[in-house]
Amino acid sequence: MLKRLHRLIPLWLTLAFTGASAIAVAGNVCSTADRGDSYVFAVSWQAAFCETHQTKPECQQPSEWASSNFTLHGLWPNLGQCGTHYGYCSSQPQQKNFCDYPEPAISQPTMDKLKQVMPSAAAGTCLQRHEWFKHGTCQTEWNADGYFDVAVGLTHQFNDSGVGPFMAANRSLDIPTQDLFEVIDQGLGQGAHKRMKFICNRGQLVDIYMNLPGQIPPGASLATLLQQAKEGFSSNCGASFRVDMMGR
């Protein structure tokens, strides 16, 4: 019996250290740039976001554009094996306060465009800094200007597909969730909503996360990108949701 235990102990130790090593390697991969196999494009309905973030400066005096369009949350390189933990691919230390990050090298023209679609950037609460150091650094195809230019362009494409006007026209109303799905499919291609995650809170639509492929060519159509992406639908919104209106 003792001899058998002696034979088993080295094997157990080998497996234990191998497992720890695998975890370390996986953790390294999950913070190594250019390993992404897809992107997630995230937008928010600002009025619903502000219901639970009322003290944020961007919720105090929202612009008319932010009140009637989906705003940019982020464009996130994604690596399937890392789940939601692919990020922070630079040596910059993580910060709880977004404004403690240094400002990325964003030109003034790009920053002006970003301020329209990302209220935090306009209000000075620095979401763009967090988005760059957590997500933007995990790709090297674009510098900060290029990365945010792409994200801004996708935000406008999403709203201009008919989704923005549909939501604006239904502010303060309860609408069937299926109606939104149909508007998305009409503007962005059949089955486009099946590549999206819809997140509601307190009966209000707050965020939409969209699956995109791992390559986004210059000037790419959001509709084309969605058709190229893997399906991955989920929604916690139920049969209907309320379109929140600023100040209501």
PDB file of C-alpha atoms in Angstrom:
ATOM      1  CA  MET A   1       0.000   0.000   0.000  1.00  0.00           C
ATOM      2  CA  LEU A   2       2.788   2.421   0.904  1.00  0.00           C
ATOM      3  CA  LYS A   3       4.628   1.660  -2.312  1.00  0.00           C
ATOM      4  CA  ARG A   4       1.439   2.386  -4.225  1.00  0.00           C
ATOM      5  CA  LEU A   5       1.060   5.746  -2.445  1.00  0.00           C
ATOM      6  CA  HIS A   6       4.656   6.641  -3.248  1.00  0.00           C
ATOM      7  CA  ARG A   7       3.946   5.977  -6.905  1.00  0.00           C
ATOM      8  CA  LEU A   8       0.764   8.098  -6.831  1.00  0.00           C
ATOM      9  CA  ILE A   9       2.209  11.124  -5.030  1.00  0.00           C
ATOM     10  CA  PRO A  10       4.625  12.196  -7.804  1.00  0.00           C
ATOM     11  CA  LEU A  11       1.781  11.837 -10.335  1.00  0.00           C
ATOM     12  CA  TRP A  12      -0.532  13.962  -8.162  1.00  0.00           C
ATOM     13  CA  LEU A  13       2.151  16.621  -7.759  1.00  0.00           C
ATOM     14  CA  THR A  14       2.804  16.633 -11.495  1.00  0.00           C
ATOM     15  CA  LEU A  15      -0.892  17.140 -12.250  1.00  0.00           C
ATOM     16  CA  ALA A  16      -1.187  19.884  -9.635  1.00  0.00           C
ATOM     17  CA  PHE A  17       1.754  21.850 -10.981  1.00  0.00           C
ATOM     18  CA  THR A  18       0.637  21.264 -14.565  1.00  0.00           C
ATOM     19  CA  GLY A  19      -2.797  22.649 -13.690  1.00  0.00           C
ATOM     20  CA  ALA A  20      -1.305  25.732 -12.033  1.00  0.00           C
ATOM     21  CA  SER A  21       0.946  26.263 -15.031  1.00  0.00           C
ATOM     22  CA  ALA A  22      -2.007  25.989 -17.396  1.00  0.00           C
ATOM     23  CA  ILE A  23      -3.883  28.625 -15.416  1.00  0.00           C
ATOM     24  CA  ALA A  24      -0.869  30.936 -15.546  1.00  0.00           C
ATOM     25  CA  VAL A  25      -0.497  30.438 -19.290  1.00  0.00           C
ATOM     26  CA  ALA A  26      -4.208  31.059 -19.844  1.00  0.00           C
ATOM     27  CA  GLY A  27      -4.005  34.235 -17.767  1.00  0.00           C
ATOM     28  CA  ASN A  28      -1.082  35.440 -19.861  1.00  0.00           C
ATOM     29  CA  VAL A  29      -2.933  34.700 -23.107  1.00  0.00           C
ATOM     30  CA  CYS A  30      -5.920  36.642 -21.799  1.00  0.00           C
ATOM     31  CA  SER A  31      -3.793  39.784 -21.516  1.00  0.00           C
ATOM     32  CA  THR A  32      -1.708  39.348 -24.693  1.00  0.00           C
ATOM     33  CA  ALA A  33      -2.489  41.610 -27.646  1.00  0.00           C
ATOM     34  CA  ASP A  34      -3.604  40.279 -31.019  1.00  0.00           C
ATOM     35  CA  ARG A  35      -4.936  36.981 -29.706  1.00  0.00           C
ATOM     36  CA  GLY A  36      -8.576  37.991 -30.195  1.00  0.00           C
ATOM     37  CA  ASP A  37     -10.798  35.831 -32.388  1.00  0.00           C
ATOM     38  CA  SER A  38     -13.770  38.216 -32.564  1.00  0.00           C
ATOM     39  CA  TYR A  39     -15.061  41.596 -31.393  1.00  0.00           C
ATOM     40  CA  VAL A  40     -17.972  42.662 -29.219  1.00  0.00           C
ATOM     41  CA  PHE A  41     -19.509  46.040 -30.060  1.00  0.00           C
ATOM     42  CA  ALA A  42     -21.497  47.520 -27.163  1.00  0.00           C
ATOM     43  CA  VAL A  43     -23.958  50.411 -27.133  1.00  0.00           C
ATOM     44  CA  SER A  44     -26.125  51.874 -24.361  1.00  0.00           C
ATOM     45  CA  TRP A  45     -29.452  53.673 -24.127  1.00  0.00           C
ATOM     46  CA  GLN A  46     -28.242  56.626 -22.078  1.00  0.00           C
ATOM     47  CA  ALA A  47     -31.510  57.471 -20.330  1.00  0.00           C
ATOM     48  CA  ALA A  48     -31.798  53.933 -18.934  1.00  0.00           C
ATOM     49  CA  PHE A  49     -28.116  53.919 -17.953  1.00  0.00           C
ATOM     50  CA  CYS A  50     -28.639  57.157 -16.046  1.00  0.00           C
ATOM     51  CA  GLU A  51     -31.496  55.679 -13.992  1.00  0.00           C
ATOM     52  CA  THR A  52     -28.868  53.861 -11.932  1.00  0.00           C
ATOM     53  CA  HIS A  53     -26.062  56.426 -12.370  1.00  0.00           C
ATOM     54  CA  GLN A  54     -27.900  59.662 -11.661  1.00  0.00           C
ATOM     55  CA  THR A  55     -24.950  61.366  -9.972  1.00  0.00           C
ATOM     56  CA  LYS A  56     -22.618  60.970 -12.953  1.00  0.00           C
ATOM     57  CA  PRO A  57     -21.872  64.285 -14.691  1.00  0.00           C
ATOM     58  CA  GLU A  58     -22.889  62.862 -18.079  1.00  0.00           C
ATOM     59  CA  CYS A  59     -26.368  62.253 -16.663  1.00  0.00           C
ATOM     60  CA  GLN A  60     -26.857  65.796 -15.385  1.00  0.00           C
ATOM     61  CA  GLN A  61     -27.137  67.661 -18.682  1.00  0.00           C
ATOM     62  CA  PRO A  62     -27.359  65.091 -21.493  1.00  0.00           C
ATOM     63  CA  SER A  63     -27.187  66.244 -25.072  1.00  0.00           C
ATOM     64  CA  GLU A  64     -30.193  65.858 -27.360  1.00  0.00           C
ATOM     65  CA  TRP A  65     -28.194  63.403 -29.463  1.00  0.00           C
ATOM     66  CA  ALA A  66     -27.449  61.197 -26.431  1.00  0.00           C
ATOM     67  CA  SER A  67     -31.116  61.407 -25.421  1.00  0.00           C
ATOM     68  CA  SER A  68     -32.342  60.054 -28.746  1.00  0.00           C
ATOM     69  CA  ASN A  69     -29.635  57.638 -29.907  1.00  0.00           C
ATOM     70  CA  PHE A  70     -27.712  54.663 -28.604  1.00  0.00           C
ATOM     71  CA  THR A  71     -24.376  55.835 -27.221  1.00  0.00           C
ATOM     72  CA  LEU A  72     -21.022  54.100 -27.521  1.00  0.00           C
ATOM     73  CA  HIS A  73     -20.015  51.822 -24.668  1.00  0.00           C
ATOM     74  CA  GLY A  74     -17.089  50.122 -26.354  1.00  0.00           C
ATOM     75  CA  LEU A  75     -15.503  47.966 -29.050  1.00  0.00           C
ATOM     76  CA  TRP A  76     -13.926  44.964 -27.366  1.00  0.00           C
ATOM     77  CA  PRO A  77     -11.473  42.452 -28.846  1.00  0.00           C
ATOM     78  CA  ASN A  78     -12.657  39.062 -27.642  1.00  0.00           C
ATOM     79  CA  LEU A  79     -10.955  35.706 -27.125  1.00  0.00           C
ATOM     80  CA  GLY A  80     -13.381  32.834 -26.673  1.00  0.00           C
ATOM     81  CA  GLN A  81     -11.232  30.802 -24.288  1.00  0.00           C
ATOM     82  CA  CYS A  82     -10.969  33.767 -21.924  1.00  0.00           C
ATOM     83  CA  GLY A  83     -14.693  34.322 -21.557  1.00  0.00           C
ATOM     84  CA  THR A  84     -15.165  37.934 -20.445  1.00  0.00           C
ATOM     85  CA  HIS A  85     -11.600  38.290 -19.178  1.00  0.00           C
ATOM     86  CA  TYR A  86      -9.630  39.199 -22.300  1.00  0.00           C
ATOM     87  CA  GLY A  87      -8.206  42.654 -21.658  1.00  0.00           C
ATOM     88  CA  TYR A  88      -5.532  44.934 -20.188  1.00  0.00           C
ATOM     89  CA  CYS A  89      -2.901  44.046 -22.775  1.00  0.00           C
ATOM     90  CA  SER A  90      -0.452  46.812 -21.853  1.00  0.00           C
ATOM     91  CA  SER A  91       1.858  47.465 -18.919  1.00  0.00           C
ATOM     92  CA  GLN A  92      -0.374  50.302 -17.720  1.00  0.00           C
ATOM     93  CA  PRO A  93      -1.640  49.475 -14.186  1.00  0.00           C
ATOM     94  CA  GLN A  94      -5.384  49.019 -13.830  1.00  0.00           C
ATOM     95  CA  GLN A  95      -7.209  51.947 -12.259  1.00  0.00           C
ATOM     96  CA  LYS A  96     -10.551  52.085 -10.460  1.00  0.00           C
ATOM     97  CA  ASN A  97     -10.942  55.757 -11.323  1.00  0.00           C
ATOM     98  CA  PHE A  98     -10.985  56.005 -15.112  1.00  0.00           C
ATOM     99  CA  CYS A  99      -9.453  59.483 -15.035  1.00  0.00           C
ATOM    100  CA  ASP A 100      -6.365  58.096 -13.308  1.00  0.00           C
ATOM    101  CA  TYR A 101      -5.369  56.552 -16.637  1.00  0.00           C
ATOM    102  CA  PRO A 102      -3.339  58.832 -18.928  1.00  0.00           C
ATOM    103  CA  GLU A 103      -5.238  60.215 -21.890  1.00  0.00           C
ATOM    104  CA  PRO A 104      -4.606  58.075 -25.001  1.00  0.00           C
ATOM    105  CA  ALA A 105      -3.127  59.850 -28.018  1.00  0.00           C
ATOM    106  CA  ILE A 106      -6.468  60.920 -29.507  1.00  0.00           C
ATOM    107  CA  SER A 107      -6.438  63.793 -31.981  1.00  0.00           C
ATOM    108  CA  GLN A 108      -8.841  66.677 -31.462  1.00  0.00           C
ATOM    109  CA  PRO A 109     -11.014  65.832 -34.512  1.00  0.00           C
ATOM    110  CA  THR A 110     -11.451  62.266 -33.263  1.00  0.00           C
ATOM    111  CA  MET A 111     -12.102  63.434 -29.717  1.00  0.00           C
ATOM    112  CA  ASP A 112     -14.776  65.815 -30.990  1.00  0.00           C
ATOM    113  CA  LYS A 113     -16.542  62.924 -32.748  1.00  0.00           C
ATOM    114  CA  LEU A 114     -16.117  60.699 -29.710  1.00  0.00           C
ATOM    115  CA  LYS A 115     -17.654  63.281 -27.376  1.00  0.00           C
ATOM    116  CA  GLN A 116     -20.878  63.182 -29.370  1.00  0.00           C
ATOM    117  CA  VAL A 117     -21.376  59.427 -29.112  1.00  0.00           C
ATOM    118  CA  MET A 118     -19.727  58.808 -25.706  1.00  0.00           C
ATOM    119  CA  PRO A 119     -21.235  61.151 -23.084  1.00  0.00           C
ATOM    120  CA  SER A 120     -18.571  60.271 -20.516  1.00  0.00           C
ATOM    121  CA  ALA A 121     -15.865  61.625 -22.809  1.00  0.00           C
ATOM    122  CA  ALA A 122     -17.769  64.898 -23.158  1.00  0.00           C
ATOM    123  CA  ALA A 123     -18.461  65.158 -19.419  1.00  0.00           C
ATOM    124  CA  GLY A 124     -14.855  64.481 -18.403  1.00  0.00           C
ATOM    125  CA  THR A 125     -15.424  61.181 -16.582  1.00  0.00           C
ATOM    126  CA  CYS A 126     -12.943  59.471 -18.891  1.00  0.00           C
ATOM    127  CA  LEU A 127     -14.630  56.280 -20.121  1.00  0.00           C
ATOM    128  CA  GLN A 128     -12.506  56.546 -23.281  1.00  0.00           C
ATOM    129  CA  ARG A 129      -9.334  56.102 -21.188  1.00  0.00           C
ATOM    130  CA  HIS A 130     -10.679  52.936 -19.563  1.00  0.00           C
ATOM    131  CA  GLU A 131     -11.882  51.565 -22.903  1.00  0.00           C
ATOM    132  CA  TRP A 132      -8.499  52.100 -24.515  1.00  0.00           C
ATOM    133  CA  PHE A 133      -6.367  50.562 -21.762  1.00  0.00           C
ATOM    134  CA  LYS A 134      -8.725  47.657 -21.041  1.00  0.00           C
ATOM    135  CA  HIS A 135      -9.757  46.848 -24.614  1.00  0.00           C
ATOM    136  CA  GLY A 136      -8.021  48.976 -27.231  1.00  0.00           C
ATOM    137  CA  THR A 137      -4.563  47.792 -26.217  1.00  0.00           C
ATOM    138  CA  CYS A 138      -5.537  44.191 -27.000  1.00  0.00           C
ATOM    139  CA  GLN A 139      -5.343  44.938 -30.721  1.00  0.00           C
ATOM    140  CA  THR A 140      -2.521  46.575 -32.671  1.00  0.00           C
ATOM    141  CA  GLU A 141      -4.244  47.143 -36.020  1.00  0.00           C
ATOM    142  CA  TRP A 142      -5.211  50.686 -35.014  1.00  0.00           C
ATOM    143  CA  ASN A 143      -3.735  53.391 -32.834  1.00  0.00           C
ATOM    144  CA  ALA A 144      -6.105  55.187 -30.445  1.00  0.00           C
ATOM    145  CA  ASP A 145      -7.365  57.472 -33.219  1.00  0.00           C
ATOM    146  CA  GLY A 146      -8.108  54.584 -35.549  1.00  0.00           C
ATOM    147  CA  TYR A 147      -9.709  52.486 -32.817  1.00  0.00           C
ATOM    148  CA  PHE A 148     -12.125  55.183 -31.742  1.00  0.00           C
ATOM    149  CA  ASP A 149     -12.849  56.277 -35.314  1.00  0.00           C
ATOM    150  CA  VAL A 150     -14.007  52.727 -36.072  1.00  0.00           C
ATOM    151  CA  ALA A 151     -16.114  52.584 -32.900  1.00  0.00           C
ATOM    152  CA  VAL A 152     -17.702  55.979 -33.616  1.00  0.00           C
ATOM    153  CA  GLY A 153     -18.518  54.914 -37.173  1.00  0.00           C
ATOM    154  CA  LEU A 154     -20.177  51.696 -36.020  1.00  0.00           C
ATOM    155  CA  THR A 155     -22.243  53.642 -33.486  1.00  0.00           C
ATOM    156  CA  HIS A 156     -23.605  55.934 -36.193  1.00  0.00           C
ATOM    157  CA  GLN A 157     -24.301  52.990 -38.488  1.00  0.00           C
ATOM    158  CA  PHE A 158     -26.285  51.243 -35.776  1.00  0.00           C
ATOM    159  CA  ASN A 159     -28.426  54.291 -35.034  1.00  0.00           C
ATOM    160  CA  ASP A 160     -28.820  55.260 -38.697  1.00  0.00           C
ATOM    161  CA  SER A 161     -30.065  51.768 -39.571  1.00  0.00           C
ATOM    162  CA  GLY A 162     -33.398  52.870 -38.148  1.00  0.00           C
ATOM    163  CA  VAL A 163     -32.842  51.743 -34.570  1.00  0.00           C
ATOM    164  CA  GLY A 164     -32.121  55.217 -33.186  1.00  0.00           C
ATOM    165  CA  PRO A 165     -35.240  56.863 -34.672  1.00  0.00           C
ATOM    166  CA  PHE A 166     -37.385  53.893 -33.580  1.00  0.00           C
ATOM    167  CA  MET A 167     -36.253  54.201 -29.974  1.00  0.00           C
ATOM    168  CA  ALA A 168     -36.556  57.994 -29.973  1.00  0.00           C
ATOM    169  CA  ALA A 169     -40.112  57.786 -31.318  1.00  0.00           C
ATOM    170  CA  ASN A 170     -41.083  55.416 -28.498  1.00  0.00           C
ATOM    171  CA  ARG A 171     -39.500  57.218 -25.551  1.00  0.00           C
ATOM    172  CA  SER A 172     -41.491  56.773 -22.313  1.00  0.00           C
ATOM    173  CA  LEU A 173     -43.507  53.907 -23.879  1.00  0.00           C
ATOM    174  CA  ASP A 174     -43.616  50.156 -23.308  1.00  0.00           C
ATOM    175  CA  ILE A 175     -42.983  48.329 -26.580  1.00  0.00           C
ATOM    176  CA  PRO A 176     -42.899  44.671 -27.641  1.00  0.00           C
ATOM    177  CA  THR A 177     -39.343  43.378 -27.671  1.00  0.00           C
ATOM    178  CA  GLN A 178     -40.079  41.645 -30.964  1.00  0.00           C
ATOM    179  CA  ASP A 179     -40.747  45.049 -32.569  1.00  0.00           C
ATOM    180  CA  LEU A 180     -37.154  46.074 -31.845  1.00  0.00           C
ATOM    181  CA  PHE A 181     -35.852  42.791 -33.253  1.00  0.00           C
ATOM    182  CA  GLU A 182     -37.767  43.419 -36.468  1.00  0.00           C
ATOM    183  CA  VAL A 183     -36.420  46.969 -36.807  1.00  0.00           C
ATOM    184  CA  ILE A 184     -32.869  45.675 -36.316  1.00  0.00           C
ATOM    185  CA  ASP A 185     -33.326  42.915 -38.906  1.00  0.00           C
ATOM    186  CA  GLN A 186     -34.851  45.336 -41.407  1.00  0.00           C
ATOM    187  CA  GLY A 187     -31.959  47.773 -41.075  1.00  0.00           C
ATOM    188  CA  LEU A 188     -29.022  45.418 -40.547  1.00  0.00           C
ATOM    189  CA  GLY A 189     -29.983  42.194 -42.290  1.00  0.00           C
ATOM    190  CA  GLN A 190     -32.130  39.171 -41.662  1.00  0.00           C
ATOM    191  CA  GLY A 191     -31.326  37.545 -38.335  1.00  0.00           C
ATOM    192  CA  ALA A 192     -29.020  40.379 -37.215  1.00  0.00           C
ATOM    193  CA  HIS A 193     -30.647  40.461 -33.771  1.00  0.00           C
ATOM    194  CA  LYS A 194     -29.652  36.811 -33.279  1.00  0.00           C
ATOM    195  CA  ARG A 195     -26.056  38.006 -32.990  1.00  0.00           C
ATOM    196  CA  MET A 196     -26.876  40.365 -30.122  1.00  0.00           C
ATOM    197  CA  LYS A 197     -27.330  40.310 -26.363  1.00  0.00           C
ATOM    198  CA  PHE A 198     -30.091  42.562 -24.996  1.00  0.00           C
ATOM    199  CA  ILE A 199     -29.714  43.669 -21.381  1.00  0.00           C
ATOM    200  CA  CYS A 200     -32.628  45.173 -19.472  1.00  0.00           C
ATOM    201  CA  ASN A 201     -32.725  46.531 -15.929  1.00  0.00           C
ATOM    202  CA  ARG A 202     -35.905  47.475 -14.091  1.00  0.00           C
ATOM    203  CA  GLY A 203     -37.872  46.700 -17.229  1.00  0.00           C
ATOM    204  CA  GLN A 204     -35.845  49.131 -19.352  1.00  0.00           C
ATOM    205  CA  LEU A 205     -33.421  48.333 -22.175  1.00  0.00           C
ATOM    206  CA  VAL A 206     -29.962  49.517 -21.099  1.00  0.00           C
ATOM    207  CA  ASP A 207     -27.341  47.804 -23.297  1.00  0.00           C
ATOM    208  CA  ILE A 208     -26.973  45.865 -26.524  1.00  0.00           C
ATOM    209  CA  TYR A 209     -23.830  43.796 -27.131  1.00  0.00           C
ATOM    210  CA  MET A 210     -23.196  42.726 -30.738  1.00  0.00           C
ATOM    211  CA  ASN A 211     -21.022  39.872 -31.982  1.00  0.00           C
ATOM    212  CA  LEU A 212     -18.624  40.932 -34.749  1.00  0.00           C
ATOM    213  CA  PRO A 213     -15.929  38.943 -36.566  1.00  0.00           C
ATOM    214  CA  GLY A 214     -12.243  39.139 -35.682  1.00  0.00           C
ATOM    215  CA  GLN A 215     -11.381  41.399 -38.634  1.00  0.00           C
ATOM    216  CA  ILE A 216     -13.015  44.785 -39.270  1.00  0.00           C
ATOM    217  CA  PRO A 217     -11.842  46.159 -42.641  1.00  0.00           C
ATOM    218  CA  PRO A 218     -11.656  49.935 -43.261  1.00  0.00           C
ATOM    219  CA  GLY A 219     -15.107  51.368 -43.923  1.00  0.00           C
ATOM    220  CA  ALA A 220     -16.784  48.050 -43.107  1.00  0.00           C
ATOM    221  CA  SER A 221     -20.570  47.886 -43.120  1.00  0.00           C
ATOM    222  CA  LEU A 222     -22.042  46.974 -39.738  1.00  0.00           C
ATOM    223  CA  ALA A 223     -24.694  44.916 -41.532  1.00  0.00           C
ATOM    224  CA  THR A 224     -22.002  42.895 -43.322  1.00  0.00           C
ATOM    225  CA  LEU A 225     -19.994  42.414 -40.139  1.00  0.00           C
ATOM    226  CA  LEU A 226     -23.047  41.114 -38.289  1.00  0.00           C
ATOM    227  CA  GLN A 227     -23.784  38.613 -41.050  1.00  0.00           C
ATOM    228  CA  GLN A 228     -20.195  37.358 -40.796  1.00  0.00           C
ATOM    229  CA  ALA A 229     -20.329  36.972 -37.011  1.00  0.00           C
ATOM    230  CA  LYS A 230     -21.372  33.925 -35.030  1.00  0.00           C
ATOM    231  CA  GLU A 231     -24.919  33.765 -33.764  1.00  0.00           C
ATOM    232  CA  GLY A 232     -25.202  34.262 -30.029  1.00  0.00           C
ATOM    233  CA  PHE A 233     -28.589  35.618 -28.982  1.00  0.00           C
ATOM    234  CA  SER A 234     -29.705  36.322 -25.436  1.00  0.00           C
ATOM    235  CA  SER A 235     -32.176  38.693 -23.805  1.00  0.00           C
ATOM    236  CA  ASN A 236     -33.487  39.242 -20.305  1.00  0.00           C
ATOM    237  CA  CYS A 237     -36.024  41.841 -21.473  1.00  0.00           C
ATOM    238  CA  GLY A 238     -39.056  39.586 -21.625  1.00  0.00           C
ATOM    239  CA  ALA A 239     -41.905  40.170 -24.040  1.00  0.00           C
ATOM    240  CA  SER A 240     -41.724  43.961 -23.712  1.00  0.00           C
ATOM    241  CA  PHE A 241     -39.607  46.736 -22.255  1.00  0.00           C
ATOM    242  CA  ARG A 242     -39.848  50.457 -21.562  1.00  0.00           C
ATOM    243  CA  VAL A 243     -37.893  52.969 -23.628  1.00  0.00           C
ATOM    244  CA  ASP A 244     -36.668  55.324 -20.939  1.00  0.00           C
ATOM    245  CA  MET A 245     -36.723  59.061 -21.486  1.00  0.00           C
ATOM    246  CA  MET A 246     -34.239  61.460 -19.910  1.00  0.00           C
ATOM    247  CA  GLY A 247     -35.688  63.063 -16.814  1.00  0.00           C
ATOM    248  CA  ARG A 248     -38.607  60.630 -16.531  1.00  0.00           C
TER     249      ARG A 248
END
